[in-house]
Tab-separated table of C-alpha atoms and ligand atoms in Angstrom:
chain	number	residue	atom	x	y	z
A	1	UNK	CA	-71.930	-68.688	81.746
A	2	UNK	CA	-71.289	-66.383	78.800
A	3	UNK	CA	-67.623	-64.347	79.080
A	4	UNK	CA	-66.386	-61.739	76.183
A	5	UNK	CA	-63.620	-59.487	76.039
A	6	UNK	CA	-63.283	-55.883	76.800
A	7	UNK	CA	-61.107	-53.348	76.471
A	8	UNK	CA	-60.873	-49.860	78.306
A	9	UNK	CA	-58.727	-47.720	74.786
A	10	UNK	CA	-56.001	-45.513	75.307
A	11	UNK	CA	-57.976	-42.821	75.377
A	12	UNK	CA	-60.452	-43.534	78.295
A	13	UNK	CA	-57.290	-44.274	80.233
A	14	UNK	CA	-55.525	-41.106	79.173
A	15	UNK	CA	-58.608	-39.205	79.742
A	16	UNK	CA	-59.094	-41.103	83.428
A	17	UNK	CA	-62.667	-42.787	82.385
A	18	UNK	CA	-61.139	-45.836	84.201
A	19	UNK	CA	-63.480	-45.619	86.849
A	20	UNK	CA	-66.113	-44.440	84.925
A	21	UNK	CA	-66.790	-47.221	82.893
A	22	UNK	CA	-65.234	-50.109	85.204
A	23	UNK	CA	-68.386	-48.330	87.324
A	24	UNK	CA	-71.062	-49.399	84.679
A	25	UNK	CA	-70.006	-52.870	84.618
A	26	UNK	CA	-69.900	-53.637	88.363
A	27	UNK	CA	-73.406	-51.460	88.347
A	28	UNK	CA	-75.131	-53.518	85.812
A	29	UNK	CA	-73.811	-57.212	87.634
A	30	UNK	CA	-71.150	-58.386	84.716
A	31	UNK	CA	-68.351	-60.543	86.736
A	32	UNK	CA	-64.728	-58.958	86.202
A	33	UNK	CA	-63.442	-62.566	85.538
A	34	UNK	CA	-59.861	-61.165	84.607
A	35	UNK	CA	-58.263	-57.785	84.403
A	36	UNK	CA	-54.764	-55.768	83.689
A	37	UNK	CA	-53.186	-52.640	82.507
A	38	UNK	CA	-51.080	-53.422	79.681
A	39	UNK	CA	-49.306	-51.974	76.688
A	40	UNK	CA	-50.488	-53.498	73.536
A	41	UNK	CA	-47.823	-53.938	70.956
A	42	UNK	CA	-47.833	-53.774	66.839
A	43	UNK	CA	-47.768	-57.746	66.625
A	44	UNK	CA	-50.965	-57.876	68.899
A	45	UNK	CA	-52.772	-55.486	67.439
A	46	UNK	CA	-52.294	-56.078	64.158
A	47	UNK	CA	-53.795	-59.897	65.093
A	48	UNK	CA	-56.131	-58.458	67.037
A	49	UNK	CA	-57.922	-56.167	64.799
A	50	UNK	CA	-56.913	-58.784	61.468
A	51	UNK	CA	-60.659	-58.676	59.733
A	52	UNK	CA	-59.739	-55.011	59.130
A	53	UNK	CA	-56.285	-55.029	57.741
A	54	UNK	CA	-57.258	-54.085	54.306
A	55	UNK	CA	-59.263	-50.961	55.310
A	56	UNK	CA	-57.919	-47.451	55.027
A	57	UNK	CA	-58.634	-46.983	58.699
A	58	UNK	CA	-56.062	-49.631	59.605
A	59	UNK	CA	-52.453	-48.058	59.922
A	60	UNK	CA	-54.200	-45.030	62.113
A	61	UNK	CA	-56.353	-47.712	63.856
A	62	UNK	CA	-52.911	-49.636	65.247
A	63	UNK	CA	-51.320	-46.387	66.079
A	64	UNK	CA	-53.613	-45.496	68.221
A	65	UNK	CA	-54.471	-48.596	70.397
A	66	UNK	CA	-50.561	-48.967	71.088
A	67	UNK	CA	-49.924	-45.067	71.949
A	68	UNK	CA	-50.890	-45.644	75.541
A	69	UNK	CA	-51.728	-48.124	78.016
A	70	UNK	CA	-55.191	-49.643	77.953
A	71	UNK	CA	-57.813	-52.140	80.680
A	72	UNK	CA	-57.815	-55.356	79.063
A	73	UNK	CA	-60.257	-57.592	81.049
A	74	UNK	CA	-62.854	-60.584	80.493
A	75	UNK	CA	-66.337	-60.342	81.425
A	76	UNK	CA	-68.603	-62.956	82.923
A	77	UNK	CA	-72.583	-62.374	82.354
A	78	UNK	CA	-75.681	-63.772	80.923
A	79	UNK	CA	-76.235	-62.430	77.349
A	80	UNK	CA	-72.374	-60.587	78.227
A	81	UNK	CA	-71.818	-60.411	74.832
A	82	UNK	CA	-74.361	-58.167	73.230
A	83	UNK	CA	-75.484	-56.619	76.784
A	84	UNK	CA	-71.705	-55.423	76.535
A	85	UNK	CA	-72.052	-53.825	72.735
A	86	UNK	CA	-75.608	-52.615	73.757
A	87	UNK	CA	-73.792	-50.838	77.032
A	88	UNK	CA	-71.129	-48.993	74.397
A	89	UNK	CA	-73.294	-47.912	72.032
A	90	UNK	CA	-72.901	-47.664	68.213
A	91	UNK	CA	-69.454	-47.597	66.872
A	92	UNK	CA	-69.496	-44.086	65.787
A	93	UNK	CA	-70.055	-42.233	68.400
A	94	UNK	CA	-72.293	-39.698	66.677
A	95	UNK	CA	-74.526	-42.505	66.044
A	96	UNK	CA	-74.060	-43.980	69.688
A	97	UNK	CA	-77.243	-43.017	72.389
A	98	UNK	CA	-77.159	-40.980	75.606
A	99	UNK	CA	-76.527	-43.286	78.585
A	100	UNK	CA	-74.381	-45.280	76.414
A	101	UNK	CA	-70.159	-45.668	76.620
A	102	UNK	CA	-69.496	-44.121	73.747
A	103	UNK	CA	-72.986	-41.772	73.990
A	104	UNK	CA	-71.944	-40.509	76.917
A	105	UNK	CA	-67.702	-40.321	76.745
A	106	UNK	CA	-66.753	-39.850	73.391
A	107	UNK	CA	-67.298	-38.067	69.882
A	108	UNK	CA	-64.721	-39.675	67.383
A	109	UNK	CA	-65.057	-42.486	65.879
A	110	UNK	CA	-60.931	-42.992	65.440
A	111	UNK	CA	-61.359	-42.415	69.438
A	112	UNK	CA	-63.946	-44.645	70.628
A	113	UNK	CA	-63.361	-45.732	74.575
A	114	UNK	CA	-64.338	-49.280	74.400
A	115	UNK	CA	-63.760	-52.303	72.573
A	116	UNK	CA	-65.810	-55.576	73.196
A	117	UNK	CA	-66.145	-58.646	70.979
A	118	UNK	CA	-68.559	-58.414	68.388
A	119	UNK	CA	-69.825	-62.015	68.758
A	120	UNK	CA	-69.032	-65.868	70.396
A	121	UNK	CA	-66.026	-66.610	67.614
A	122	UNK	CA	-64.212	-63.024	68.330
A	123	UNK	CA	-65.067	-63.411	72.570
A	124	UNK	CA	-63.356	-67.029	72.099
A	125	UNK	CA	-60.471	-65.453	70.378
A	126	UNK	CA	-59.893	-62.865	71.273
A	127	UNK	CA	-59.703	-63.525	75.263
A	128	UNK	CA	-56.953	-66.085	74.427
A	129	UNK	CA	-54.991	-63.544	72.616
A	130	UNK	CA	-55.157	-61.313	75.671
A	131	UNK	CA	-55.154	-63.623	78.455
A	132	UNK	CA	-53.488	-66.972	80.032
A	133	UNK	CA	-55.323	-69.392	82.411
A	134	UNK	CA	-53.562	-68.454	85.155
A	135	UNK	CA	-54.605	-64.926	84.910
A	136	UNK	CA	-58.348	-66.086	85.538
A	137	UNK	CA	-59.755	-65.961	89.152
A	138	UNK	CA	-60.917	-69.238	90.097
B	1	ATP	P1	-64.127	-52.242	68.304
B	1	ATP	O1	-63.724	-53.445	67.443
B	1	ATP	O2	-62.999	-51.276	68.546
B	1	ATP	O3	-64.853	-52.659	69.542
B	1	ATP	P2	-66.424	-51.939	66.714
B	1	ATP	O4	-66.517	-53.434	66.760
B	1	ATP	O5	-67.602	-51.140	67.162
B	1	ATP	O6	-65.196	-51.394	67.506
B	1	ATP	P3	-65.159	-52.244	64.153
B	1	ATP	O7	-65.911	-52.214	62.885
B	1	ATP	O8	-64.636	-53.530	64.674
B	1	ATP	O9	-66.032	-51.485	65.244
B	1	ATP	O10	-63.941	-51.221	63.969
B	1	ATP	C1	-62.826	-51.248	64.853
B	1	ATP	C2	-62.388	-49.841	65.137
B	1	ATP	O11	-61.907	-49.248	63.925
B	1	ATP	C3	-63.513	-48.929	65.612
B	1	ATP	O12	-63.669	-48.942	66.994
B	1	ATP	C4	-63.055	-47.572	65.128
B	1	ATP	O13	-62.192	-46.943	66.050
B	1	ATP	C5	-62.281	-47.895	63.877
B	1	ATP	N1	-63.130	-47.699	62.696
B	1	ATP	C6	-64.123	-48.482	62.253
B	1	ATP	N2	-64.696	-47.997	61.156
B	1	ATP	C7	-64.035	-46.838	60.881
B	1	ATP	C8	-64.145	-45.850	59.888
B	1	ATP	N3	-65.057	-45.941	58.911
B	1	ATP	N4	-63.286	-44.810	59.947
B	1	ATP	C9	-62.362	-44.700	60.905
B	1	ATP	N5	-62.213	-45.614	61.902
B	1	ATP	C10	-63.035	-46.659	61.901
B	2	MG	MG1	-64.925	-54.737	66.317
């Protein structure tokens, strides 16, 4: 079965979209395989979002996914991977359709809700960045 990794930002947590979006996942039948509120530090973001260190979006982009806690949690589904992006909706949220995440709960693109992995390589990687074996439920 397919898993991928999500993340609830520091701004759906600050803004108490918890719920909310944890909601839409349990409504649509993805498995909450793993989950915890954490604080993401500099080191683990700045290896987390890597592909984009060069971009002028960068420095702001780390700032803001360590000023607050965030949902880390893996997700177990058929097709979980791009059923997930479908479900948040286009990065910008301008761009991003009603009765999506980011359609619905958000208008700035520095400020976007969600993450999940963009594909099988980044699910892989990124859940073992985030998560230990133990952490799984069985
Ligand atoms: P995420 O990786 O957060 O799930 P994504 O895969 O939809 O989002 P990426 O291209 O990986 O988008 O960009 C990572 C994050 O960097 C985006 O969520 C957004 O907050 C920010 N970002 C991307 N492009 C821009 C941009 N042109 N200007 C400002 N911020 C941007
Ligand atoms: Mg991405």
């Amino acid at each position: 079965m397919e898993r991928t990794f999500c993340m609830i930002k520091p701004d759906g947590v600050r803004r108490g979209l918890v719920a909310e979006i944890l909601s839409r996942f349990e409504k649509k039948g993805f498995r909450i395989v793993a989950m915890k509120l954490m604080r993401i530090d500099r080191e683990l973001a700045e290896t987390h979002y890597a592909e984009h260190r060069e971009k002028p979006f960068f420095e702001p982009l780390v700032n803001f996914i360590t000023s607050g806690p965030v949902v880390a949690m893996v997700l177990e589904g058929p097709g979980v991977i791009a059923e997930l992006r479908k479900m948040m909706g286009a990065t910008n949220p301008a761009d991003a359709l009603p009765g999506t995440i980011r359609g619905d709960l958000a208008t700035s693109i520095d400020e976007n809700v969600v993450h999940g992995s963009a594909n099988a390589e980044d699910a892989e990687r990124e859940i073992a960045l985030f998560f230990k074996a133990e952490e799984f439920v069985a």
